[in-house]
PDB file of C-alpha atoms in Angstrom:
ATOM      1  CA  MET A1104     -27.246 -53.819   2.403  1.00 48.00           C
ATOM      2  CA  ALA A1105     -24.468 -53.086  -0.094  1.00 49.00           C
ATOM      3  CA  THR A1106     -21.660 -55.581  -0.260  1.00 51.00           C
ATOM      4  CA  PRO A1107     -18.003 -54.504   0.212  1.00 47.00           C
ATOM      5  CA  ALA A1108     -17.352 -55.215  -3.472  1.00 45.00           C
ATOM      6  CA  LEU A1109     -20.215 -52.945  -4.519  1.00 44.00           C
ATOM      7  CA  LEU A1110     -19.023 -50.186  -2.210  1.00 41.00           C
ATOM      8  CA  ALA A1111     -15.533 -50.450  -3.661  1.00 41.00           C
ATOM      9  CA  ASP A1112     -16.882 -50.186  -7.194  1.00 41.00           C
ATOM     10  CA  THR A1113     -18.962 -47.137  -6.212  1.00 44.00           C
ATOM     11  CA  ASP A1114     -15.971 -45.390  -4.627  1.00 42.00           C
ATOM     12  CA  ALA A1115     -13.883 -46.127  -7.698  1.00 41.00           C
ATOM     13  CA  ALA A1116     -16.549 -44.651  -9.937  1.00 42.00           C
ATOM     14  CA  ARG A1117     -16.682 -41.492  -7.827  1.00 46.00           C
ATOM     15  CA  ALA A1118     -12.903 -41.080  -7.676  1.00 42.00           C
ATOM     16  CA  PRO A1119     -11.550 -38.425 -10.026  1.00 49.00           C
ATOM     17  CA  HIS A1120      -9.749 -39.634 -13.130  1.00 49.00           C
ATOM     18  CA  HIS A1121      -6.447 -37.787 -13.369  1.00 57.00           C
ATOM     19  CA  THR A1122      -5.466 -37.231 -16.959  1.00 67.00           C
ATOM     20  CA  MET A1123      -2.005 -36.316 -18.158  1.00 60.00           C
ATOM     21  CA  ARG A1124      -3.154 -32.674 -18.404  1.00 60.00           C
ATOM     22  CA  ASP A1125      -4.366 -32.777 -14.785  1.00 63.00           C
ATOM     23  CA  ARG A1126      -1.009 -34.104 -13.639  1.00 62.00           C
ATOM     24  CA  LEU A1127       0.864 -31.432 -15.588  1.00 60.00           C
ATOM     25  CA  ARG A1128      -1.352 -28.695 -14.125  1.00 65.00           C
ATOM     26  CA  THR A1129      -0.916 -29.873 -10.533  1.00 66.00           C
ATOM     27  CA  PRO A1130       1.647 -27.715  -8.690  1.00 64.00           C
ATOM     28  CA  ARG A1131       4.621 -29.790  -7.647  1.00 68.00           C
ATOM     29  CA  ARG A1132       8.010 -29.201  -6.110  1.00 71.00           C
ATOM     30  CA  PRO A1133      10.362 -28.142  -8.918  1.00 76.00           C
ATOM     31  CA  ARG A1134      13.571 -30.066  -9.515  1.00 83.00           C
ATOM     32  CA  LEU A1135      16.620 -27.838  -9.274  1.00 83.00           C
ATOM     33  CA  TRP A1136      18.631 -29.474 -12.055  1.00 85.00           C
ATOM     34  CA  PHE A1137      15.649 -29.364 -14.409  1.00 85.00           C
ATOM     35  CA  GLU A1138      15.000 -25.675 -13.709  1.00 87.00           C
ATOM     36  CA  ILE A1139      18.643 -24.711 -14.294  1.00 87.00           C
ATOM     37  CA  VAL A1140      18.708 -26.566 -17.606  1.00 89.00           C
ATOM     38  CA  LEU A1141      15.276 -25.225 -18.623  1.00 87.00           C
ATOM     39  CA  ILE A1142      16.139 -21.585 -17.906  1.00 87.00           C
ATOM     40  CA  ALA A1143      19.534 -21.836 -19.622  1.00 89.00           C
ATOM     41  CA  VAL A1144      18.174 -23.565 -22.729  1.00 90.00           C
ATOM     42  CA  SER A1145      15.126 -21.290 -22.919  1.00 87.00           C
ATOM     43  CA  TYR A1146      17.169 -18.082 -22.730  1.00 86.00           C
ATOM     44  CA  TRP A1147      19.703 -19.431 -25.228  1.00 87.00           C
ATOM     45  CA  THR A1148      16.873 -20.299 -27.632  1.00 86.00           C
ATOM     46  CA  TYR A1149      15.225 -16.906 -27.128  1.00 85.00           C
ATOM     47  CA  SER A1150      18.494 -15.066 -27.781  1.00 81.00           C
ATOM     48  CA  LEU A1151      19.224 -17.211 -30.829  1.00 82.00           C
ATOM     49  CA  ILE A1152      15.817 -16.546 -32.387  1.00 80.00           C
ATOM     50  CA  ARG A1153      15.835 -12.841 -31.438  1.00 80.00           C
ATOM     51  CA  ASN A1154      19.231 -12.295 -33.006  1.00 76.00           C
ATOM     52  CA  ALA A1155      18.315 -14.408 -36.056  1.00 76.00           C
ATOM     53  CA  VAL A1156      15.383 -12.125 -36.886  1.00 73.00           C
ATOM     54  CA  PRO A1157      16.376 -10.009 -39.910  1.00 72.00           C
ATOM     55  CA  GLU A1158      17.376  -6.566 -38.703  1.00 69.00           C
ATOM     56  CA  GLN A1159      15.547  -4.785 -41.550  1.00 83.00           C
ATOM     57  CA  ARG A1160      17.215  -1.460 -40.830  1.00 86.00           C
ATOM     58  CA  PRO A1161      15.226   0.727 -43.252  1.00 89.00           C
ATOM     59  CA  GLU A1162      11.886  -0.578 -41.961  1.00 93.00           C
ATOM     60  CA  ALA A1163      13.075  -0.298 -38.340  1.00 92.00           C
ATOM     61  CA  LEU A1164      14.005   3.346 -38.859  1.00 93.00           C
ATOM     62  CA  ARG A1165      10.692   4.081 -40.566  1.00 94.00           C
ATOM     63  CA  ASN A1166       8.824   2.511 -37.662  1.00 95.00           C
ATOM     64  CA  ALA A1167      10.852   4.574 -35.196  1.00 96.00           C
ATOM     65  CA  GLY A1168       9.953   7.732 -37.094  1.00 95.00           C
ATOM     66  CA  TRP A1169       6.293   6.698 -37.106  1.00 95.00           C
ATOM     67  CA  ILE A1170       6.251   6.133 -33.326  1.00 96.00           C
ATOM     68  CA  TRP A1171       8.103   9.401 -32.699  1.00 96.00           C
ATOM     69  CA  GLU A1172       5.553  11.255 -34.841  1.00 95.00           C
ATOM     70  CA  TRP A1173       2.603   9.713 -33.028  1.00 96.00           C
ATOM     71  CA  GLU A1174       4.085  10.511 -29.634  1.00 96.00           C
ATOM     72  CA  HIS A1175       4.354  14.147 -30.755  1.00 95.00           C
ATOM     73  CA  ARG A1176       0.711  14.094 -31.838  1.00 96.00           C
ATOM     74  CA  LEU A1177      -0.228  12.745 -28.412  1.00 95.00           C
ATOM     75  CA  GLY A1178       1.871  15.429 -26.727  1.00 95.00           C
ATOM     76  CA  MET A1179       3.939  12.727 -25.002  1.00 95.00           C
ATOM     77  CA  ALA A1180       7.241  12.794 -26.881  1.00 95.00           C
ATOM     78  CA  PHE A1181       9.332  13.334 -23.760  1.00 96.00           C
ATOM     79  CA  GLU A1182      12.122  10.807 -24.366  1.00 97.00           C
ATOM     80  CA  ARG A1183      14.692  13.233 -25.824  1.00 97.00           C
ATOM     81  CA  GLY A1184      14.227  15.729 -22.996  1.00 97.00           C
ATOM     82  CA  VAL A1185      14.745  12.993 -20.381  1.00 97.00           C
ATOM     83  CA  ASN A1186      17.724  11.602 -22.297  1.00 98.00           C
ATOM     84  CA  HIS A1187      19.505  14.989 -22.468  1.00 97.00           C
ATOM     85  CA  ALA A1188      18.623  16.062 -18.928  1.00 98.00           C
ATOM     86  CA  ILE A1189      19.911  12.915 -17.233  1.00 97.00           C
ATOM     87  CA  ASP A1190      22.928  12.649 -19.539  1.00 97.00           C
ATOM     88  CA  SER A1191      24.084  15.978 -18.117  1.00 96.00           C
ATOM     89  CA  VAL A1192      24.553  14.306 -14.709  1.00 96.00           C
ATOM     90  CA  SER A1193      27.477  11.995 -15.415  1.00 95.00           C
ATOM     91  CA  TRP A1194      27.368   9.827 -12.311  1.00 96.00           C
ATOM     92  CA  LEU A1195      23.619   9.272 -12.710  1.00 97.00           C
ATOM     93  CA  ILE A1196      23.643   8.284 -16.370  1.00 96.00           C
ATOM     94  CA  VAL A1197      26.676   6.031 -15.895  1.00 95.00           C
ATOM     95  CA  GLY A1198      24.829   4.294 -13.080  1.00 96.00           C
ATOM     96  CA  MET A1199      21.806   3.889 -15.338  1.00 96.00           C
ATOM     97  CA  ASN A1200      23.989   2.380 -18.052  1.00 95.00           C
ATOM     98  CA  TYR A1201      25.127  -0.317 -15.630  1.00 94.00           C
ATOM     99  CA  TYR A1202      21.577  -0.719 -14.321  1.00 96.00           C
ATOM    100  CA  TYR A1203      20.333  -1.341 -17.874  1.00 94.00           C
ATOM    101  CA  ALA A1204      23.062  -3.889 -18.581  1.00 91.00           C
ATOM    102  CA  THR A1205      22.937  -5.917 -15.375  1.00 93.00           C
ATOM    103  CA  LEU A1206      19.818  -5.710 -13.193  1.00 94.00           C
ATOM    104  CA  HIS A1207      17.617  -7.004 -16.012  1.00 93.00           C
ATOM    105  CA  PHE A1208      19.215 -10.418 -15.459  1.00 93.00           C
ATOM    106  CA  ILE A1209      20.245 -10.266 -11.805  1.00 96.00           C
ATOM    107  CA  VAL A1210      16.863  -9.283 -10.363  1.00 97.00           C
ATOM    108  CA  THR A1211      14.887 -11.666 -12.585  1.00 97.00           C
ATOM    109  CA  LEU A1212      17.081 -14.634 -11.662  1.00 96.00           C
ATOM    110  CA  GLY A1213      16.968 -13.562  -8.019  1.00 97.00           C
ATOM    111  CA  VAL A1214      13.158 -13.561  -8.016  1.00 97.00           C
ATOM    112  CA  LEU A1215      13.099 -16.989  -9.686  1.00 96.00           C
ATOM    113  CA  VAL A1216      15.430 -18.367  -6.996  1.00 95.00           C
ATOM    114  CA  TRP A1217      13.298 -16.788  -4.264  1.00 96.00           C
ATOM    115  CA  LEU A1218      10.133 -18.309  -5.713  1.00 96.00           C
ATOM    116  CA  TYR A1219      11.803 -21.691  -6.060  1.00 94.00           C
ATOM    117  CA  HIS A1220      12.906 -21.729  -2.435  1.00 93.00           C
ATOM    118  CA  TRP A1221      10.018 -19.994  -0.617  1.00 95.00           C
ATOM    119  CA  HIS A1222       7.005 -20.446  -2.929  1.00 95.00           C
ATOM    120  CA  PRO A1223       7.475 -23.804  -4.684  1.00 93.00           C
ATOM    121  CA  GLY A1224       3.724 -24.239  -5.194  1.00 93.00           C
ATOM    122  CA  ARG A1225       3.556 -20.990  -7.165  1.00 94.00           C
ATOM    123  CA  TYR A1226       6.882 -21.302  -8.932  1.00 95.00           C
ATOM    124  CA  ALA A1227       5.882 -23.204 -12.083  1.00 94.00           C
ATOM    125  CA  ALA A1228       2.836 -21.032 -12.821  1.00 95.00           C
ATOM    126  CA  THR A1229       4.733 -17.793 -12.260  1.00 96.00           C
ATOM    127  CA  ARG A1230       7.648 -19.043 -14.329  1.00 96.00           C
ATOM    128  CA  LEU A1231       5.225 -19.963 -17.138  1.00 96.00           C
ATOM    129  CA  ALA A1232       3.933 -16.373 -17.162  1.00 97.00           C
ATOM    130  CA  LEU A1233       7.505 -15.104 -17.537  1.00 97.00           C
ATOM    131  CA  PHE A1234       8.401 -17.601 -20.270  1.00 96.00           C
ATOM    132  CA  ALA A1235       5.211 -16.886 -22.228  1.00 96.00           C
ATOM    133  CA  THR A1236       5.889 -13.149 -21.960  1.00 97.00           C
ATOM    134  CA  THR A1237       9.360 -13.633 -23.376  1.00 95.00           C
ATOM    135  CA  GLY A1238       8.230 -15.998 -26.095  1.00 94.00           C
ATOM    136  CA  VAL A1239       5.462 -13.804 -27.463  1.00 96.00           C
ATOM    137  CA  ALA A1240       7.876 -10.851 -27.600  1.00 95.00           C
ATOM    138  CA  LEU A1241       9.614 -12.615 -30.481  1.00 93.00           C
ATOM    139  CA  LEU A1242       6.548 -11.932 -32.628  1.00 93.00           C
ATOM    140  CA  GLY A1243       7.010  -8.215 -32.063  1.00 92.00           C
ATOM    141  CA  TYR A1244      10.677  -8.386 -33.029  1.00 92.00           C
ATOM    142  CA  TYR A1245       9.804 -10.224 -36.239  1.00 90.00           C
ATOM    143  CA  PHE A1246       6.737  -8.339 -37.395  1.00 92.00           C
ATOM    144  CA  PHE A1247       7.594  -4.848 -36.124  1.00 93.00           C
ATOM    145  CA  PRO A1248      11.344  -4.195 -36.318  1.00 93.00           C
ATOM    146  CA  LEU A1249      12.065  -0.980 -34.485  1.00 94.00           C
ATOM    147  CA  ALA A1250      15.156   1.160 -34.085  1.00 94.00           C
ATOM    148  CA  PRO A1251      15.773   2.486 -30.573  1.00 95.00           C
ATOM    149  CA  PRO A1252      15.787   6.283 -30.209  1.00 96.00           C
ATOM    150  CA  ARG A1253      19.600   6.415 -30.035  1.00 94.00           C
ATOM    151  CA  LEU A1254      19.800   5.022 -33.598  1.00 92.00           C
ATOM    152  CA  MET A1255      17.193   7.308 -35.145  1.00 90.00           C
ATOM    153  CA  SER A1256      18.311   9.419 -38.073  1.00 82.00           C
ATOM    154  CA  GLY A1257      18.118  13.049 -37.015  1.00 83.00           C
ATOM    155  CA  GLY A1258      16.585  12.206 -33.659  1.00 83.00           C
ATOM    156  CA  HIS A1259      19.397  13.973 -31.775  1.00 92.00           C
ATOM    157  CA  PHE A1260      19.378  11.349 -29.010  1.00 96.00           C
ATOM    158  CA  ILE A1261      22.543  10.556 -27.056  1.00 95.00           C
ATOM    159  CA  ASP A1262      23.781   6.960 -27.011  1.00 94.00           C
ATOM    160  CA  THR A1263      24.839   7.136 -23.378  1.00 94.00           C
ATOM    161  CA  VAL A1264      26.943   3.966 -23.371  1.00 91.00           C
ATOM    162  CA  VAL A1265      29.046   5.261 -26.254  1.00 89.00           C
ATOM    163  CA  ALA A1266      29.155   8.839 -24.960  1.00 91.00           C
ATOM    164  CA  HIS A1267      30.387   7.851 -21.490  1.00 90.00           C
ATOM    165  CA  HIS A1268      32.509   4.866 -22.545  1.00 85.00           C
ATOM    166  CA  THR A1269      30.847   2.577 -20.035  1.00 83.00           C
ATOM    167  CA  TRP A1270      30.767  -1.169 -20.251  1.00 69.00           C
ATOM    168  CA  GLY A1271      27.231  -2.339 -20.555  1.00 55.00           C
ATOM    169  CA  SER A1272      24.587  -2.727 -23.162  1.00 53.00           C
ATOM    170  CA  MET A1273      25.044  -5.353 -25.857  1.00 53.00           C
ATOM    171  CA  ALA A1274      23.152  -2.908 -28.054  1.00 52.00           C
ATOM    172  CA  SER A1275      26.012  -0.391 -28.102  1.00 52.00           C
ATOM    173  CA  GLY A1276      29.745  -0.241 -28.541  1.00 50.00           C
ATOM    174  CA  ASN A1277      31.929  -3.289 -29.172  1.00 49.00           C
ATOM    175  CA  LEU A1278      29.172  -5.761 -28.302  1.00 51.00           C
ATOM    176  CA  ALA A1279      26.676  -4.356 -30.781  1.00 53.00           C
ATOM    177  CA  ASP A1280      27.316  -7.061 -33.375  1.00 54.00           C
ATOM    178  CA  MET A1281      26.194  -9.723 -30.885  1.00 57.00           C
ATOM    179  CA  SER A1282      22.670  -8.381 -30.548  1.00 72.00           C
ATOM    180  CA  ASN A1283      19.864  -7.441 -32.918  1.00 82.00           C
ATOM    181  CA  GLN A1284      19.943  -3.652 -32.914  1.00 86.00           C
ATOM    182  CA  TYR A1285      16.394  -3.306 -34.185  1.00 90.00           C
ATOM    183  CA  ALA A1286      14.414  -5.397 -31.709  1.00 91.00           C
ATOM    184  CA  ALA A1287      13.176  -2.617 -29.430  1.00 93.00           C
ATOM    185  CA  MET A1288       9.445  -3.418 -29.526  1.00 95.00           C
ATOM    186  CA  PRO A1289       8.364  -4.769 -27.083  1.00 96.00           C
ATOM    187  CA  SER A1290      10.684  -3.890 -24.215  1.00 97.00           C
ATOM    188  CA  MET A1291      11.526  -7.001 -22.217  1.00 96.00           C
ATOM    189  CA  HIS A1292      13.277  -4.791 -19.694  1.00 97.00           C
ATOM    190  CA  ILE A1293       9.768  -3.629 -18.830  1.00 98.00           C
ATOM    191  CA  GLY A1294       8.138  -7.040 -19.259  1.00 98.00           C
ATOM    192  CA  TRP A1295      10.619  -8.718 -16.930  1.00 97.00           C
ATOM    193  CA  SER A1296      10.865  -5.895 -14.406  1.00 98.00           C
ATOM    194  CA  LEU A1297       7.078  -5.641 -14.115  1.00 98.00           C
ATOM    195  CA  TRP A1298       6.899  -9.421 -13.645  1.00 98.00           C
ATOM    196  CA  CYS A1299       9.469  -9.099 -10.848  1.00 98.00           C
ATOM    197  CA  GLY A1300       7.717  -6.096  -9.319  1.00 98.00           C
ATOM    198  CA  LEU A1301       4.267  -7.705  -9.257  1.00 98.00           C
ATOM    199  CA  THR A1302       5.658 -10.939  -7.857  1.00 98.00           C
ATOM    200  CA  ILE A1303       7.563  -9.182  -5.070  1.00 98.00           C
ATOM    201  CA  ALA A1304       4.753  -6.764  -4.235  1.00 97.00           C
ATOM    202  CA  THR A1305       2.197  -9.581  -4.056  1.00 97.00           C
ATOM    203  CA  LEU A1306       4.124 -12.300  -2.257  1.00 97.00           C
ATOM    204  CA  ALA A1307       6.697 -10.538  -0.075  1.00 96.00           C
ATOM    205  CA  ARG A1308       5.711  -9.811   3.535  1.00 94.00           C
ATOM    206  CA  PRO A1309       7.704  -6.727   4.616  1.00 96.00           C
ATOM    207  CA  VAL A1310       6.047  -3.550   3.415  1.00 97.00           C
ATOM    208  CA  TRP A1311       9.377  -1.990   2.440  1.00 97.00           C
ATOM    209  CA  VAL A1312      10.122  -4.961   0.186  1.00 97.00           C
ATOM    210  CA  LYS A1313       6.705  -4.604  -1.452  1.00 97.00           C
ATOM    211  CA  VAL A1314       7.436  -0.926  -2.074  1.00 97.00           C
ATOM    212  CA  LEU A1315      10.793  -1.768  -3.633  1.00 97.00           C
ATOM    213  CA  GLY A1316       9.040  -4.288  -5.845  1.00 97.00           C
ATOM    214  CA  LEU A1317       6.668  -1.618  -7.124  1.00 96.00           C
ATOM    215  CA  LEU A1318       9.478   0.917  -7.614  1.00 98.00           C
ATOM    216  CA  TYR A1319      11.621  -1.467  -9.646  1.00 98.00           C
ATOM    217  CA  PRO A1320       9.596  -1.368 -12.925  1.00 98.00           C
ATOM    218  CA  SER A1321       9.108   2.368 -12.506  1.00 97.00           C
ATOM    219  CA  ALA A1322      12.857   2.894 -12.191  1.00 98.00           C
ATOM    220  CA  THR A1323      13.409   0.598 -15.172  1.00 98.00           C
ATOM    221  CA  LEU A1324      11.064   2.710 -17.294  1.00 98.00           C
ATOM    222  CA  LEU A1325      13.089   5.812 -16.436  1.00 98.00           C
ATOM    223  CA  VAL A1326      16.339   3.995 -17.269  1.00 98.00           C
ATOM    224  CA  ILE A1327      15.277   2.670 -20.682  1.00 97.00           C
ATOM    225  CA  VAL A1328      14.096   6.145 -21.690  1.00 98.00           C
ATOM    226  CA  ALA A1329      17.085   8.032 -20.233  1.00 98.00           C
ATOM    227  CA  THR A1330      19.587   5.746 -21.989  1.00 96.00           C
ATOM    228  CA  ALA A1331      17.673   6.156 -25.295  1.00 96.00           C
ATOM    229  CA  ASN A1332      17.239   2.416 -25.661  1.00 95.00           C
ATOM    230  CA  HIS A1333      13.439   2.530 -25.882  1.00 97.00           C
ATOM    231  CA  PHE A1334      10.426   4.713 -26.509  1.00 97.00           C
ATOM    232  CA  TRP A1335       7.797   4.687 -23.789  1.00 97.00           C
ATOM    233  CA  MET A1336       5.532   2.925 -26.261  1.00 97.00           C
ATOM    234  CA  ASP A1337       7.955  -0.027 -26.210  1.00 98.00           C
ATOM    235  CA  ALA A1338       7.133  -0.284 -22.514  1.00 98.00           C
ATOM    236  CA  VAL A1339       3.440  -0.532 -23.398  1.00 97.00           C
ATOM    237  CA  GLY A1340       4.353  -3.429 -25.667  1.00 97.00           C
ATOM    238  CA  GLY A1341       6.130  -5.095 -22.753  1.00 98.00           C
ATOM    239  CA  VAL A1342       3.017  -4.729 -20.587  1.00 98.00           C
ATOM    240  CA  VAL A1343       0.871  -6.294 -23.329  1.00 98.00           C
ATOM    241  CA  CYS A1344       3.244  -9.266 -23.560  1.00 98.00           C
ATOM    242  CA  LEU A1345       3.199  -9.714 -19.782  1.00 98.00           C
ATOM    243  CA  SER A1346      -0.601  -9.630 -19.802  1.00 98.00           C
ATOM    244  CA  PHE A1347      -0.575 -12.446 -22.350  1.00 98.00           C
ATOM    245  CA  GLY A1348       1.824 -14.407 -20.149  1.00 98.00           C
ATOM    246  CA  PHE A1349      -0.442 -14.167 -17.113  1.00 98.00           C
ATOM    247  CA  VAL A1350      -3.563 -14.998 -19.143  1.00 98.00           C
ATOM    248  CA  LEU A1351      -1.887 -18.135 -20.474  1.00 97.00           C
ATOM    249  CA  SER A1352      -0.710 -19.145 -17.011  1.00 96.00           C
ATOM    250  CA  CYS A1353      -4.186 -18.596 -15.559  1.00 96.00           C
ATOM    251  CA  ALA A1354      -5.762 -20.615 -18.362  1.00 95.00           C
ATOM    252  CA  TRP A1355      -3.388 -23.522 -17.773  1.00 93.00           C
ATOM    253  CA  TYR A1356      -3.415 -23.595 -13.969  1.00 92.00           C
ATOM    254  CA  GLY A1357      -6.963 -22.334 -13.471  1.00 91.00           C
ATOM    255  CA  SER A1358      -5.872 -19.500 -11.199  1.00 92.00           C
ATOM    256  CA  LEU A1359      -3.557 -16.544 -10.913  1.00 94.00           C
ATOM    257  CA  PRO A1360      -0.098 -17.887 -10.019  1.00 94.00           C
ATOM    258  CA  TYR A1361      -0.084 -15.879  -6.793  1.00 95.00           C
ATOM    259  CA  ARG A1362      -3.322 -17.514  -5.593  1.00 94.00           C
ATOM    260  CA  LEU A1363      -1.998 -21.045  -5.827  1.00 93.00           C
ATOM    261  CA  PRO A1364      -0.869 -22.774  -2.614  1.00 91.00           C
ATOM    262  CA  LYS A1365       2.477 -21.539  -1.370  1.00 88.00           C
ATOM    263  CA  GLN A1366       3.724 -25.020  -0.598  1.00 80.00           C
ATOM    264  CA  VAL A1367       3.165 -28.354  -2.343  1.00 75.00           C
ATOM    265  CA  ALA A1368       2.536 -31.698  -0.716  1.00 61.00           C
ATOM    266  CA  VAL A1369       5.295 -34.256  -0.931  1.00 53.00           C
ATOM    267  CA  ILE A1370       3.772 -37.264  -2.634  1.00 45.00           C
ATOM    268  CA  CYS A1371       5.206 -40.634  -1.707  1.00 41.00           C
ATOM    269  CA  THR A1372       5.263 -43.027  -4.641  1.00 40.00           C
ATOM    270  CA  ALA A1373       6.633 -46.024  -2.750  1.00 38.00           C
TER     271      ALA A1373
END
């Protein structure tokens, strides 16, 4: 018959050894102060690096011309038609200008707060996907500077913020000097809005909320094209970046963020 000491040694040998990586991968309740500081510092760093990337205007304009040419070859160069058609409806394009300037931040922060409060077990993994998406976009800004359609030479696009004198985009008007004008590829308006849409559509319960979640990135695509801030191919770049973000999150946490437990156990250390 095994002695108590032998049984204890056997149980200890069978017990899992939690490494530092295991502890970091374990979903835990996020700390509010840490998340506020992390999000603020991360966005400040992202903006600093994005705006520090050399604008490379000649190369950015050449790349814009190359994309515009390829879209024509594909028979999908519809941006100018959308831009002119919606610009003719003043109230609609003005609303889109404000949409472009504000909802990008408001909705994303709102979804982060919602996750933090209602899905703490999924928060860190979903936030990692968003942060990785944003981080990898910097590579696109550096290696593929791109002018938005509104800045193309001879593109005949309408810069809707300037044309309608609306407050809004840091890429137009008096705020233009504060933002890199030639960092259009990939579109983080699409990367972030699709992240929000997938998160809402997957985790929200009311069907109407799920539908709104799915409509949000679709509406954002229409807005970025109508305001001549992006080509549709920039949106494809945003989707690629988001895919990378989710792959990285899955690799780290061993599961899609949405499949992790909704809640996390409160561990007593006393």
